[in-house]
Backbone as XML, in Angstrom:
<?xml version="1.0"?>
<chain id="A" units="angstrom">
  <residue number="1" name="GLN">
    <atom name="N" x="16.617" y="17.601" z="-6.195"/>
    <atom name="CA" x="16.974" y="16.535" z="-7.132"/>
    <atom name="C" x="18.461" y="16.630" z="-7.455"/>
  </residue>
  <residue number="2" name="VAL">
    <atom name="N" x="19.150" y="15.522" z="-7.305"/>
    <atom name="CA" x="20.586" y="15.492" z="-7.573"/>
    <atom name="C" x="20.823" y="15.357" z="-9.073"/>
  </residue>
  <residue number="3" name="GLN">
    <atom name="N" x="21.713" y="16.178" z="-9.570"/>
    <atom name="CA" x="22.063" y="16.100" z="-10.988"/>
    <atom name="C" x="23.565" y="16.263" z="-11.142"/>
  </residue>
  <residue number="4" name="LEU">
    <atom name="N" x="24.160" y="15.395" z="-11.941"/>
    <atom name="CA" x="25.568" y="15.482" z="-12.303"/>
    <atom name="C" x="25.639" y="15.652" z="-13.815"/>
  </residue>
  <residue number="5" name="VAL">
    <atom name="N" x="26.417" y="16.624" z="-14.252"/>
    <atom name="CA" x="26.530" y="16.898" z="-15.683"/>
    <atom name="C" x="28.001" y="16.899" z="-16.067"/>
  </residue>
  <residue number="6" name="GLU">
    <atom name="N" x="28.369" y="15.960" z="-16.926"/>
    <atom name="CA" x="29.736" y="15.901" z="-17.435"/>
    <atom name="C" x="29.861" y="16.763" z="-18.686"/>
  </residue>
  <residue number="7" name="SER">
    <atom name="N" x="31.059" y="17.288" z="-18.876"/>
    <atom name="CA" x="31.363" y="18.047" z="-20.091"/>
    <atom name="C" x="32.849" y="17.927" z="-20.365"/>
  </residue>
  <residue number="8" name="GLY">
    <atom name="N" x="33.231" y="18.342" z="-21.564"/>
    <atom name="CA" x="34.644" y="18.367" z="-21.918"/>
    <atom name="C" x="35.094" y="17.239" z="-22.816"/>
  </residue>
  <residue number="9" name="GLY">
    <atom name="N" x="34.209" y="16.309" z="-23.113"/>
    <atom name="CA" x="34.590" y="15.236" z="-24.011"/>
    <atom name="C" x="34.709" y="15.721" z="-25.444"/>
  </residue>
  <residue number="10" name="GLY">
    <atom name="N" x="35.193" y="14.833" z="-26.301"/>
    <atom name="CA" x="35.336" y="15.198" z="-27.707"/>
    <atom name="C" x="36.299" y="14.281" z="-28.416"/>
  </residue>
  <residue number="11" name="LEU">
    <atom name="N" x="36.687" y="14.710" z="-29.609"/>
    <atom name="CA" x="37.629" y="13.967" z="-30.438"/>
    <atom name="C" x="39.020" y="14.560" z="-30.255"/>
  </residue>
  <residue number="12" name="VAL">
    <atom name="N" x="39.981" y="13.710" z="-29.993"/>
    <atom name="CA" x="41.352" y="14.168" z="-29.797"/>
    <atom name="C" x="42.299" y="13.167" z="-30.439"/>
  </residue>
  <residue number="13" name="GLN">
    <atom name="N" x="43.420" y="13.645" z="-30.918"/>
    <atom name="CA" x="44.411" y="12.769" z="-31.527"/>
    <atom name="C" x="45.201" y="12.025" z="-30.444"/>
  </residue>
  <residue number="14" name="PRO">
    <atom name="N" x="45.739" y="10.884" z="-30.785"/>
    <atom name="CA" x="46.609" y="10.186" z="-29.825"/>
    <atom name="C" x="47.733" y="11.091" z="-29.349"/>
  </residue>
  <residue number="15" name="GLY">
    <atom name="N" x="47.979" y="11.022" z="-28.046"/>
    <atom name="CA" x="48.972" y="11.902" z="-27.448"/>
    <atom name="C" x="48.422" y="13.221" z="-26.953"/>
  </residue>
  <residue number="16" name="GLY">
    <atom name="N" x="47.186" y="13.510" z="-27.289"/>
    <atom name="CA" x="46.569" y="14.762" z="-26.894"/>
    <atom name="C" x="46.010" y="14.728" z="-25.483"/>
  </residue>
  <residue number="17" name="SER">
    <atom name="N" x="45.371" y="15.841" z="-25.098"/>
    <atom name="CA" x="44.845" y="15.988" z="-23.747"/>
    <atom name="C" x="43.414" y="16.494" z="-23.773"/>
  </residue>
  <residue number="18" name="LEU">
    <atom name="N" x="42.697" y="16.141" z="-22.744"/>
    <atom name="CA" x="41.358" y="16.654" z="-22.500"/>
    <atom name="C" x="41.157" y="16.770" z="-21.005"/>
  </residue>
  <residue number="19" name="THR">
    <atom name="N" x="40.325" y="17.710" z="-20.609"/>
    <atom name="CA" x="39.914" y="17.802" z="-19.213"/>
    <atom name="C" x="38.399" y="17.693" z="-19.144"/>
  </residue>
  <residue number="20" name="LEU">
    <atom name="N" x="37.934" y="16.679" z="-18.449"/>
    <atom name="CA" x="36.510" y="16.491" z="-18.233"/>
    <atom name="C" x="36.088" y="17.202" z="-16.954"/>
  </residue>
  <residue number="21" name="SER">
    <atom name="N" x="34.888" y="17.737" z="-16.969"/>
    <atom name="CA" x="34.318" y="18.375" z="-15.787"/>
    <atom name="C" x="33.036" y="17.663" z="-15.390"/>
  </residue>
  <residue number="22" name="CYS">
    <atom name="N" x="32.738" y="17.709" z="-14.116"/>
    <atom name="CA" x="31.516" y="17.114" z="-13.577"/>
    <atom name="C" x="30.914" y="18.121" z="-12.617"/>
  </residue>
  <residue number="23" name="ALA">
    <atom name="N" x="29.848" y="18.753" z="-13.045"/>
    <atom name="CA" x="29.189" y="19.776" z="-12.222"/>
    <atom name="C" x="27.978" y="19.172" z="-11.527"/>
  </residue>
  <residue number="24" name="ALA">
    <atom name="N" x="27.895" y="19.401" z="-10.237"/>
    <atom name="CA" x="26.818" y="18.812" z="-9.446"/>
    <atom name="C" x="25.841" y="19.869" z="-8.973"/>
  </residue>
  <residue number="25" name="SER">
    <atom name="N" x="24.602" y="19.478" z="-8.911"/>
    <atom name="CA" x="23.570" y="20.308" z="-8.294"/>
    <atom name="C" x="22.683" y="19.413" z="-7.448"/>
  </residue>
  <residue number="26" name="GLY">
    <atom name="N" x="22.070" y="20.009" z="-6.425"/>
    <atom name="CA" x="21.208" y="19.228" z="-5.548"/>
    <atom name="C" x="21.932" y="18.571" z="-4.390"/>
  </residue>
  <residue number="27" name="ILE">
    <atom name="N" x="23.253" y="18.633" z="-4.398"/>
    <atom name="CA" x="24.051" y="18.144" z="-3.290"/>
    <atom name="C" x="25.198" y="19.125" z="-3.072"/>
  </residue>
  <residue number="28" name="SER">
    <atom name="N" x="25.825" y="18.998" z="-1.915"/>
    <atom name="CA" x="26.998" y="19.800" z="-1.634"/>
    <atom name="C" x="28.199" y="18.872" z="-1.584"/>
  </residue>
  <residue number="29" name="PHE">
    <atom name="N" x="29.157" y="19.105" z="-2.469"/>
    <atom name="CA" x="30.300" y="18.208" z="-2.590"/>
    <atom name="C" x="31.043" y="18.016" z="-1.282"/>
  </residue>
  <residue number="30" name="ASP">
    <atom name="N" x="31.108" y="19.033" z="-0.469"/>
    <atom name="CA" x="31.919" y="18.914" z="0.729"/>
    <atom name="C" x="31.171" y="18.259" z="1.883"/>
  </residue>
  <residue number="31" name="SER">
    <atom name="N" x="29.990" y="17.741" z="1.591"/>
    <atom name="CA" x="29.220" y="17.032" z="2.616"/>
    <atom name="C" x="29.220" y="15.543" z="2.323"/>
  </residue>
  <residue number="32" name="TYR">
    <atom name="N" x="30.354" y="14.892" z="2.592"/>
    <atom name="CA" x="30.431" y="13.433" z="2.599"/>
    <atom name="C" x="30.562" y="12.739" z="1.237"/>
  </residue>
  <residue number="33" name="TYR">
    <atom name="N" x="30.675" y="13.474" z="0.147"/>
    <atom name="CA" x="30.636" y="12.803" z="-1.155"/>
    <atom name="C" x="32.021" y="12.576" z="-1.752"/>
  </residue>
  <residue number="34" name="ALA">
    <atom name="N" x="32.399" y="11.309" z="-1.849"/>
    <atom name="CA" x="33.535" y="10.942" z="-2.681"/>
    <atom name="C" x="33.080" y="10.943" z="-4.137"/>
  </residue>
  <residue number="35" name="ILE">
    <atom name="N" x="34.033" y="11.127" z="-5.034"/>
    <atom name="CA" x="33.705" y="11.247" z="-6.462"/>
    <atom name="C" x="34.482" y="10.210" z="-7.247"/>
  </residue>
  <residue number="36" name="GLY">
    <atom name="N" x="33.814" y="9.619" z="-8.205"/>
    <atom name="CA" x="34.478" y="8.659" z="-9.067"/>
    <atom name="C" x="34.268" y="8.979" z="-10.524"/>
  </residue>
  <residue number="37" name="TRP">
    <atom name="N" x="35.230" y="8.615" z="-11.320"/>
    <atom name="CA" x="35.104" y="8.668" z="-12.781"/>
    <atom name="C" x="35.167" y="7.241" z="-13.305"/>
  </residue>
  <residue number="38" name="PHE">
    <atom name="N" x="34.266" y="6.936" z="-14.215"/>
    <atom name="CA" x="34.170" y="5.616" z="-14.808"/>
    <atom name="C" x="34.105" y="5.759" z="-16.325"/>
  </residue>
  <residue number="39" name="ARG">
    <atom name="N" x="34.337" y="4.675" z="-17.020"/>
    <atom name="CA" x="34.191" y="4.701" z="-18.468"/>
    <atom name="C" x="33.631" y="3.377" z="-18.961"/>
  </residue>
  <residue number="40" name="GLN">
    <atom name="N" x="33.026" y="3.450" z="-20.125"/>
    <atom name="CA" x="32.398" y="2.254" z="-20.686"/>
    <atom name="C" x="32.449" y="2.310" z="-22.197"/>
  </residue>
  <residue number="41" name="VAL">
    <atom name="N" x="32.784" y="1.175" z="-22.780"/>
    <atom name="CA" x="32.725" y="1.016" z="-24.227"/>
    <atom name="C" x="31.647" y="-0.012" z="-24.536"/>
  </residue>
  <residue number="42" name="PRO">
    <atom name="N" x="31.052" y="0.057" z="-25.707"/>
    <atom name="CA" x="29.974" y="-0.880" z="-26.041"/>
    <atom name="C" x="30.424" y="-2.328" z="-25.884"/>
  </residue>
  <residue number="43" name="GLY">
    <atom name="N" x="29.587" y="-3.120" z="-25.247"/>
    <atom name="CA" x="29.864" y="-4.535" z="-25.085"/>
    <atom name="C" x="30.733" y="-4.882" z="-23.903"/>
  </residue>
  <residue number="44" name="LYS">
    <atom name="N" x="31.180" y="-3.859" z="-23.178"/>
    <atom name="CA" x="32.013" y="-4.119" z="-22.002"/>
    <atom name="C" x="31.388" y="-3.524" z="-20.759"/>
  </residue>
  <residue number="45" name="GLU">
    <atom name="N" x="31.812" y="-4.025" z="-19.622"/>
    <atom name="CA" x="31.319" y="-3.480" z="-18.362"/>
    <atom name="C" x="31.943" y="-2.117" z="-18.087"/>
  </residue>
  <residue number="46" name="ARG">
    <atom name="N" x="31.195" y="-1.340" z="-17.318"/>
    <atom name="CA" x="31.726" y="-0.053" z="-16.894"/>
    <atom name="C" x="32.904" y="-0.286" z="-15.946"/>
  </residue>
  <residue number="47" name="GLU">
    <atom name="N" x="33.991" y="0.448" z="-16.174"/>
    <atom name="CA" x="35.164" y="0.263" z="-15.338"/>
    <atom name="C" x="35.526" y="1.558" z="-14.622"/>
  </residue>
  <residue number="48" name="GLY">
    <atom name="N" x="36.059" y="1.390" z="-13.438"/>
    <atom name="CA" x="36.507" y="2.544" z="-12.670"/>
    <atom name="C" x="37.803" y="3.090" z="-13.225"/>
  </residue>
  <residue number="49" name="VAL">
    <atom name="N" x="37.876" y="4.396" z="-13.364"/>
    <atom name="CA" x="39.075" y="5.062" z="-13.872"/>
    <atom name="C" x="39.841" y="5.713" z="-12.731"/>
  </residue>
  <residue number="50" name="SER">
    <atom name="N" x="39.106" y="6.426" z="-11.886"/>
    <atom name="CA" x="39.753" y="7.149" z="-10.801"/>
    <atom name="C" x="38.707" y="7.529" z="-9.774"/>
  </residue>
  <residue number="51" name="CYS">
    <atom name="N" x="39.165" y="7.804" z="-8.547"/>
    <atom name="CA" x="38.262" y="8.313" z="-7.521"/>
    <atom name="C" x="39.044" y="9.242" z="-6.600"/>
  </residue>
  <residue number="52" name="ILE">
    <atom name="N" x="38.300" y="10.099" z="-5.898"/>
    <atom name="CA" x="38.917" y="11.043" z="-4.974"/>
    <atom name="C" x="38.039" y="11.144" z="-3.737"/>
  </residue>
  <residue number="53" name="SER">
    <atom name="N" x="38.676" y="11.190" z="-2.595"/>
    <atom name="CA" x="37.949" y="11.213" z="-1.328"/>
    <atom name="C" x="37.317" y="12.574" z="-1.080"/>
  </residue>
  <residue number="54" name="VAL">
    <atom name="N" x="36.510" y="12.633" z="-0.036"/>
    <atom name="CA" x="35.801" y="13.866" z="0.299"/>
    <atom name="C" x="36.767" y="15.022" z="0.517"/>
  </residue>
  <residue number="55" name="ASN">
    <atom name="N" x="37.836" y="14.746" z="1.236"/>
    <atom name="CA" x="38.789" y="15.830" z="1.535"/>
    <atom name="C" x="39.860" y="15.993" z="0.480"/>
  </residue>
  <residue number="56" name="GLY">
    <atom name="N" x="39.783" y="15.194" z="-0.579"/>
    <atom name="CA" x="40.755" y="15.296" z="-1.664"/>
    <atom name="C" x="42.104" y="14.691" z="-1.359"/>
  </residue>
  <residue number="57" name="GLY">
    <atom name="N" x="42.267" y="14.148" z="-0.171"/>
    <atom name="CA" x="43.572" y="13.649" z="0.231"/>
    <atom name="C" x="43.901" y="12.253" z="-0.262"/>
  </residue>
  <residue number="58" name="THR">
    <atom name="N" x="42.904" y="11.535" z="-0.724"/>
    <atom name="CA" x="43.110" y="10.174" z="-1.232"/>
    <atom name="C" x="42.595" y="10.086" z="-2.653"/>
  </residue>
  <residue number="59" name="THR">
    <atom name="N" x="43.433" y="9.548" z="-3.526"/>
    <atom name="CA" x="43.027" y="9.312" z="-4.903"/>
    <atom name="C" x="43.470" y="7.907" z="-5.304"/>
  </residue>
  <residue number="60" name="HIS">
    <atom name="N" x="42.740" y="7.327" z="-6.222"/>
    <atom name="CA" x="43.093" y="6.027" z="-6.793"/>
    <atom name="C" x="42.927" y="6.097" z="-8.302"/>
  </residue>
  <residue number="61" name="TYR">
    <atom name="N" x="43.744" y="5.329" z="-8.996"/>
    <atom name="CA" x="43.690" y="5.306" z="-10.454"/>
    <atom name="C" x="43.746" y="3.868" z="-10.952"/>
  </residue>
  <residue number="62" name="GLU">
    <atom name="N" x="43.014" y="3.625" z="-12.004"/>
    <atom name="CA" x="43.123" y="2.352" z="-12.704"/>
    <atom name="C" x="44.512" y="2.257" z="-13.295"/>
  </residue>
  <residue number="63" name="TYR">
    <atom name="N" x="45.061" y="1.056" z="-13.345"/>
    <atom name="CA" x="46.471" y="0.888" z="-13.671"/>
    <atom name="C" x="46.858" y="1.540" z="-14.996"/>
  </residue>
  <residue number="64" name="SER">
    <atom name="N" x="46.025" y="1.395" z="-16.014"/>
    <atom name="CA" x="46.411" y="1.854" z="-17.352"/>
    <atom name="C" x="46.438" y="3.380" z="-17.489"/>
  </residue>
  <residue number="65" name="VAL">
    <atom name="N" x="45.859" y="4.096" z="-16.527"/>
    <atom name="CA" x="45.817" y="5.554" z="-16.641"/>
    <atom name="C" x="46.766" y="6.246" z="-15.667"/>
  </residue>
  <residue number="66" name="ARG">
    <atom name="N" x="47.431" y="5.483" z="-14.828"/>
    <atom name="CA" x="48.334" y="6.095" z="-13.850"/>
    <atom name="C" x="49.449" y="6.842" z="-14.553"/>
  </residue>
  <residue number="67" name="GLY">
    <atom name="N" x="49.696" y="8.035" z="-14.054"/>
    <atom name="CA" x="50.715" y="8.873" z="-14.663"/>
    <atom name="C" x="50.223" y="9.685" z="-15.847"/>
  </residue>
  <residue number="68" name="ARG">
    <atom name="N" x="49.013" y="9.387" z="-16.322"/>
    <atom name="CA" x="48.454" y="10.131" z="-17.461"/>
    <atom name="C" x="47.204" y="10.925" z="-17.070"/>
  </residue>
  <residue number="69" name="PHE">
    <atom name="N" x="46.426" y="10.406" z="-16.137"/>
    <atom name="CA" x="45.185" y="11.059" z="-15.716"/>
    <atom name="C" x="45.359" y="11.630" z="-14.316"/>
  </residue>
  <residue number="70" name="THR">
    <atom name="N" x="44.693" y="12.744" z="-14.067"/>
    <atom name="CA" x="44.704" y="13.358" z="-12.745"/>
    <atom name="C" x="43.284" y="13.764" z="-12.371"/>
  </residue>
  <residue number="71" name="ILE">
    <atom name="N" x="42.840" y="13.292" z="-11.228"/>
    <atom name="CA" x="41.523" y="13.660" z="-10.732"/>
    <atom name="C" x="41.664" y="14.786" z="-9.717"/>
  </residue>
  <residue number="72" name="SER">
    <atom name="N" x="40.691" y="15.670" z="-9.708"/>
    <atom name="CA" x="40.708" y="16.767" z="-8.738"/>
    <atom name="C" x="39.273" y="17.191" z="-8.468"/>
  </residue>
  <residue number="73" name="ARG">
    <atom name="N" x="39.119" y="18.028" z="-7.454"/>
    <atom name="CA" x="37.784" y="18.510" z="-7.105"/>
    <atom name="C" x="37.885" y="19.917" z="-6.556"/>
  </residue>
  <residue number="74" name="ASP">
    <atom name="N" x="36.863" y="20.690" z="-6.812"/>
    <atom name="CA" x="36.749" y="22.034" z="-6.263"/>
    <atom name="C" x="35.410" y="22.071" z="-5.535"/>
  </residue>
  <residue number="75" name="ASN">
    <atom name="N" x="35.445" y="21.860" z="-4.240"/>
    <atom name="CA" x="34.195" y="21.772" z="-3.479"/>
    <atom name="C" x="33.438" y="23.092" z="-3.485"/>
  </residue>
  <residue number="76" name="ALA">
    <atom name="N" x="34.148" y="24.189" z="-3.543"/>
    <atom name="CA" x="33.475" y="25.487" z="-3.574"/>
    <atom name="C" x="32.648" y="25.664" z="-4.843"/>
  </residue>
  <residue number="77" name="LYS">
    <atom name="N" x="33.091" y="25.039" z="-5.923"/>
    <atom name="CA" x="32.367" y="25.128" z="-7.194"/>
    <atom name="C" x="31.475" y="23.917" z="-7.424"/>
  </residue>
  <residue number="78" name="ASN">
    <atom name="N" x="31.509" y="22.972" z="-6.487"/>
    <atom name="CA" x="30.722" y="21.742" z="-6.656"/>
    <atom name="C" x="31.049" y="21.043" z="-7.976"/>
  </residue>
  <residue number="79" name="THR">
    <atom name="N" x="32.324" y="21.016" z="-8.301"/>
    <atom name="CA" x="32.759" y="20.485" z="-9.589"/>
    <atom name="C" x="33.975" y="19.586" z="-9.385"/>
  </residue>
  <residue number="80" name="ALA">
    <atom name="N" x="33.991" y="18.508" z="-10.134"/>
    <atom name="CA" x="35.138" y="17.610" z="-10.168"/>
    <atom name="C" x="35.716" y="17.597" z="-11.569"/>
  </residue>
  <residue number="81" name="TYR">
    <atom name="N" x="36.968" y="17.201" z="-11.657"/>
    <atom name="CA" x="37.668" y="17.227" z="-12.940"/>
    <atom name="C" x="38.448" y="15.928" z="-13.142"/>
  </residue>
  <residue number="82" name="LEU">
    <atom name="N" x="38.630" y="15.611" z="-14.398"/>
    <atom name="CA" x="39.538" y="14.531" z="-14.758"/>
    <atom name="C" x="40.391" y="15.046" z="-15.907"/>
  </residue>
  <residue number="83" name="HIS">
    <atom name="N" x="41.641" y="15.344" z="-15.589"/>
    <atom name="CA" x="42.562" y="15.800" z="-16.629"/>
    <atom name="C" x="43.238" y="14.575" z="-17.228"/>
  </residue>
  <residue number="84" name="MET">
    <atom name="N" x="43.132" y="14.446" z="-18.538"/>
    <atom name="CA" x="43.660" y="13.277" z="-19.236"/>
    <atom name="C" x="44.714" y="13.734" z="-20.230"/>
  </residue>
  <residue number="85" name="SER">
    <atom name="N" x="45.884" y="13.175" z="-20.125"/>
    <atom name="CA" x="46.958" y="13.522" z="-21.046"/>
    <atom name="C" x="47.522" y="12.268" z="-21.681"/>
  </residue>
  <residue number="86" name="ASN">
    <atom name="N" x="48.322" y="12.470" z="-22.731"/>
    <atom name="CA" x="48.907" y="11.349" z="-23.480"/>
    <atom name="C" x="47.838" y="10.298" z="-23.796"/>
  </residue>
  <residue number="87" name="LEU">
    <atom name="N" x="46.742" y="10.770" z="-24.325"/>
    <atom name="CA" x="45.609" y="9.889" z="-24.582"/>
    <atom name="C" x="45.933" y="8.860" z="-25.651"/>
  </residue>
  <residue number="88" name="LYS">
    <atom name="N" x="45.360" y="7.688" z="-25.483"/>
    <atom name="CA" x="45.573" y="6.570" z="-26.387"/>
    <atom name="C" x="44.237" y="6.122" z="-26.975"/>
  </residue>
  <residue number="89" name="PRO">
    <atom name="N" x="44.261" y="5.484" z="-28.122"/>
    <atom name="CA" x="42.990" y="5.009" z="-28.709"/>
    <atom name="C" x="42.187" y="4.138" z="-27.755"/>
  </residue>
  <residue number="90" name="GLU">
    <atom name="N" x="42.860" y="3.394" z="-26.913"/>
    <atom name="CA" x="42.139" y="2.524" z="-25.978"/>
    <atom name="C" x="41.456" y="3.295" z="-24.850"/>
  </residue>
  <residue number="91" name="ASP">
    <atom name="N" x="41.687" y="4.599" z="-24.764"/>
    <atom name="CA" x="40.954" y="5.430" z="-23.805"/>
    <atom name="C" x="39.588" y="5.845" z="-24.342"/>
  </residue>
  <residue number="92" name="THR">
    <atom name="N" x="39.322" y="5.543" z="-25.591"/>
    <atom name="CA" x="38.034" y="5.879" z="-26.180"/>
    <atom name="C" x="36.900" y="5.187" z="-25.432"/>
  </residue>
  <residue number="93" name="ALA">
    <atom name="N" x="35.932" y="5.982" z="-24.974"/>
    <atom name="CA" x="34.823" y="5.456" z="-24.177"/>
    <atom name="C" x="33.877" y="6.597" z="-23.844"/>
  </residue>
  <residue number="94" name="VAL">
    <atom name="N" x="32.751" y="6.241" z="-23.288"/>
    <atom name="CA" x="31.896" y="7.225" z="-22.626"/>
    <atom name="C" x="32.346" y="7.305" z="-21.170"/>
  </residue>
  <residue number="95" name="TYR">
    <atom name="N" x="32.611" y="8.517" z="-20.739"/>
    <atom name="CA" x="33.101" y="8.743" z="-19.383"/>
    <atom name="C" x="31.969" y="9.284" z="-18.506"/>
  </residue>
  <residue number="96" name="TYR">
    <atom name="N" x="31.859" y="8.709" z="-17.321"/>
    <atom name="CA" x="30.813" y="9.078" z="-16.378"/>
    <atom name="C" x="31.436" y="9.532" z="-15.061"/>
  </residue>
  <residue number="97" name="CYS">
    <atom name="N" x="30.817" y="10.513" z="-14.434"/>
    <atom name="CA" x="31.173" y="10.816" z="-13.058"/>
    <atom name="C" x="30.046" y="10.329" z="-12.143"/>
  </residue>
  <residue number="98" name="ALA">
    <atom name="N" x="30.399" y="10.079" z="-10.917"/>
    <atom name="CA" x="29.442" y="9.581" z="-9.945"/>
    <atom name="C" x="29.868" y="10.033" z="-8.555"/>
  </residue>
  <residue number="99" name="VAL">
    <atom name="N" x="28.905" y="10.087" z="-7.635"/>
    <atom name="CA" x="29.207" y="10.464" z="-6.255"/>
    <atom name="C" x="28.739" y="9.372" z="-5.312"/>
  </residue>
  <residue number="100" name="ASP">
    <atom name="N" x="29.498" y="9.218" z="-4.262"/>
    <atom name="CA" x="29.278" y="8.163" z="-3.277"/>
    <atom name="C" x="29.252" y="8.817" z="-1.900"/>
  </residue>
  <residue number="101" name="ASN">
    <atom name="N" x="28.152" y="8.665" z="-1.210"/>
    <atom name="CA" x="28.023" y="9.255" z="0.116"/>
    <atom name="C" x="28.811" y="8.429" z="1.118"/>
  </residue>
  <residue number="102" name="TYR">
    <atom name="N" x="29.930" y="8.966" z="1.577"/>
    <atom name="CA" x="30.803" y="8.235" z="2.490"/>
    <atom name="C" x="30.536" y="8.564" z="3.948"/>
  </residue>
  <residue number="103" name="GLY">
    <atom name="N" x="29.495" y="9.344" z="4.188"/>
    <atom name="CA" x="29.238" y="9.700" z="5.573"/>
    <atom name="C" x="30.382" y="10.529" z="6.112"/>
  </residue>
  <residue number="104" name="PRO">
    <atom name="N" x="30.746" y="10.321" z="7.373"/>
    <atom name="CA" x="31.801" y="11.152" z="7.973"/>
    <atom name="C" x="33.221" y="10.733" z="7.603"/>
  </residue>
  <residue number="105" name="VAL">
    <atom name="N" x="33.371" y="9.692" z="6.785"/>
    <atom name="CA" x="34.710" y="9.237" z="6.411"/>
    <atom name="C" x="35.242" y="10.146" z="5.313"/>
  </residue>
  <residue number="106" name="GLN">
    <atom name="N" x="36.254" y="10.904" z="5.631"/>
    <atom name="CA" x="36.716" y="11.955" z="4.734"/>
    <atom name="C" x="37.825" y="11.529" z="3.786"/>
  </residue>
  <residue number="107" name="ASP">
    <atom name="N" x="38.493" y="10.405" z="4.078"/>
    <atom name="CA" x="39.728" y="10.122" z="3.361"/>
    <atom name="C" x="39.721" y="8.788" z="2.633"/>
  </residue>
  <residue number="108" name="MET">
    <atom name="N" x="38.551" y="8.369" z="2.165"/>
    <atom name="CA" x="38.478" y="7.117" z="1.424"/>
    <atom name="C" x="37.657" y="7.291" z="0.158"/>
  </residue>
  <residue number="109" name="CYS">
    <atom name="N" x="37.953" y="6.464" z="-0.831"/>
    <atom name="CA" x="37.116" y="6.351" z="-2.008"/>
    <atom name="C" x="37.385" y="4.975" z="-2.611"/>
  </residue>
  <residue number="110" name="GLU">
    <atom name="N" x="36.528" y="4.550" z="-3.490"/>
    <atom name="CA" x="36.727" y="3.270" z="-4.137"/>
    <atom name="C" x="36.186" y="3.319" z="-5.549"/>
  </residue>
  <residue number="111" name="MET">
    <atom name="N" x="36.640" y="2.401" z="-6.377"/>
    <atom name="CA" x="36.275" y="2.416" z="-7.792"/>
    <atom name="C" x="35.352" y="1.262" z="-8.141"/>
  </residue>
  <residue number="112" name="THR">
    <atom name="N" x="34.491" y="0.937" z="-7.200"/>
    <atom name="CA" x="33.475" y="-0.073" z="-7.448"/>
    <atom name="C" x="32.188" y="0.639" z="-7.788"/>
  </residue>
  <residue number="113" name="SER">
    <atom name="N" x="31.708" y="0.446" z="-8.997"/>
    <atom name="CA" x="30.571" y="1.241" z="-9.459"/>
    <atom name="C" x="29.326" y="1.030" z="-8.611"/>
  </residue>
  <residue number="114" name="GLY">
    <atom name="N" x="29.164" y="-0.151" z="-8.038"/>
    <atom name="CA" x="27.942" y="-0.462" z="-7.318"/>
    <atom name="C" x="27.710" y="0.353" z="-6.067"/>
  </residue>
  <residue number="115" name="VAL">
    <atom name="N" x="28.743" y="0.990" z="-5.540"/>
    <atom name="CA" x="28.576" y="1.745" z="-4.295"/>
    <atom name="C" x="28.177" y="3.189" z="-4.542"/>
  </residue>
  <residue number="116" name="TYR">
    <atom name="N" x="28.212" y="3.626" z="-5.772"/>
    <atom name="CA" x="27.943" y="5.026" z="-6.071"/>
    <atom name="C" x="26.448" y="5.293" z="-6.130"/>
  </residue>
  <residue number="117" name="ASP">
    <atom name="N" x="26.078" y="6.462" z="-5.621"/>
    <atom name="CA" x="24.671" y="6.776" z="-5.426"/>
    <atom name="C" x="24.041" y="7.511" z="-6.608"/>
  </residue>
  <residue number="118" name="TYR">
    <atom name="N" x="24.792" y="8.413" z="-7.201"/>
    <atom name="CA" x="24.254" y="9.221" z="-8.286"/>
    <atom name="C" x="25.247" y="9.244" z="-9.437"/>
  </residue>
  <residue number="119" name="TRP">
    <atom name="N" x="24.701" y="9.288" z="-10.654"/>
    <atom name="CA" x="25.509" y="9.230" z="-11.862"/>
    <atom name="C" x="25.115" y="10.331" z="-12.840"/>
  </residue>
  <residue number="120" name="GLY">
    <atom name="N" x="26.114" y="10.771" z="-13.604"/>
    <atom name="CA" x="25.826" y="11.655" z="-14.713"/>
    <atom name="C" x="25.440" y="10.854" z="-15.949"/>
  </residue>
  <residue number="121" name="GLN">
    <atom name="N" x="25.169" y="11.582" z="-17.031"/>
    <atom name="CA" x="24.733" y="10.944" z="-18.269"/>
    <atom name="C" x="25.898" y="10.527" z="-19.154"/>
  </residue>
  <residue number="122" name="GLY">
    <atom name="N" x="27.067" y="11.015" z="-18.862"/>
    <atom name="CA" x="28.241" y="10.610" z="-19.624"/>
    <atom name="C" x="28.635" y="11.596" z="-20.705"/>
  </residue>
  <residue number="123" name="THR">
    <atom name="N" x="29.907" y="11.565" z="-21.054"/>
    <atom name="CA" x="30.445" y="12.374" z="-22.154"/>
    <atom name="C" x="31.388" y="11.497" z="-22.968"/>
  </residue>
  <residue number="124" name="GLN">
    <atom name="N" x="31.271" y="11.590" z="-24.282"/>
    <atom name="CA" x="32.048" y="10.724" z="-25.165"/>
    <atom name="C" x="33.457" y="11.277" z="-25.338"/>
  </residue>
  <residue number="125" name="VAL">
    <atom name="N" x="34.428" y="10.404" z="-25.195"/>
    <atom name="CA" x="35.821" y="10.722" z="-25.500"/>
    <atom name="C" x="36.276" y="9.773" z="-26.601"/>
  </residue>
  <residue number="126" name="THR">
    <atom name="N" x="36.739" y="10.340" z="-27.698"/>
    <atom name="CA" x="37.225" y="9.542" z="-28.813"/>
    <atom name="C" x="38.658" y="9.942" z="-29.121"/>
  </residue>
  <residue number="127" name="VAL">
    <atom name="N" x="39.538" y="8.968" z="-29.076"/>
    <atom name="CA" x="40.952" y="9.205" z="-29.357"/>
    <atom name="C" x="41.275" y="8.527" z="-30.686"/>
  </residue>
  <residue number="128" name="SER">
    <atom name="N" x="41.517" y="9.334" z="-31.686"/>
    <atom name="CA" x="41.727" y="8.789" z="-33.026"/>
    <atom name="C" x="42.475" y="9.798" z="-33.875"/>
  </residue>
  <residue number="129" name="SER">
    <atom name="N" x="43.283" y="9.269" z="-34.781"/>
    <atom name="CA" x="43.977" y="10.147" z="-35.727"/>
    <atom name="C" x="43.173" y="10.293" z="-37.015"/>
  </residue>
</chain>
């Protein structure tokens, strides 16, 4: 059974930093899985924040987080990360990680939620003074 567990969310002041983790079980990260981070606020659609390819060589970021967020992965630990800095109140959301089986394609990822196969339960990030 595939399970993704996010952690690291919490309350942080504007300008602060957080690092989210996504630990996977039931799959092996280095076997075809691209990873995505998404976020959602009540009343809005889930939006893609960032993604990273199987080999880690390709990353994409949503425009508003470029230069502030960094996605990474440690395939040996079956864990992905989203380091968030210079956080703003508009970053407040529930953050989700997801994995997308890309088959043998090692250097692609996308931020379309519909293509992802497995999802975590989410972790709340609140940016407020």
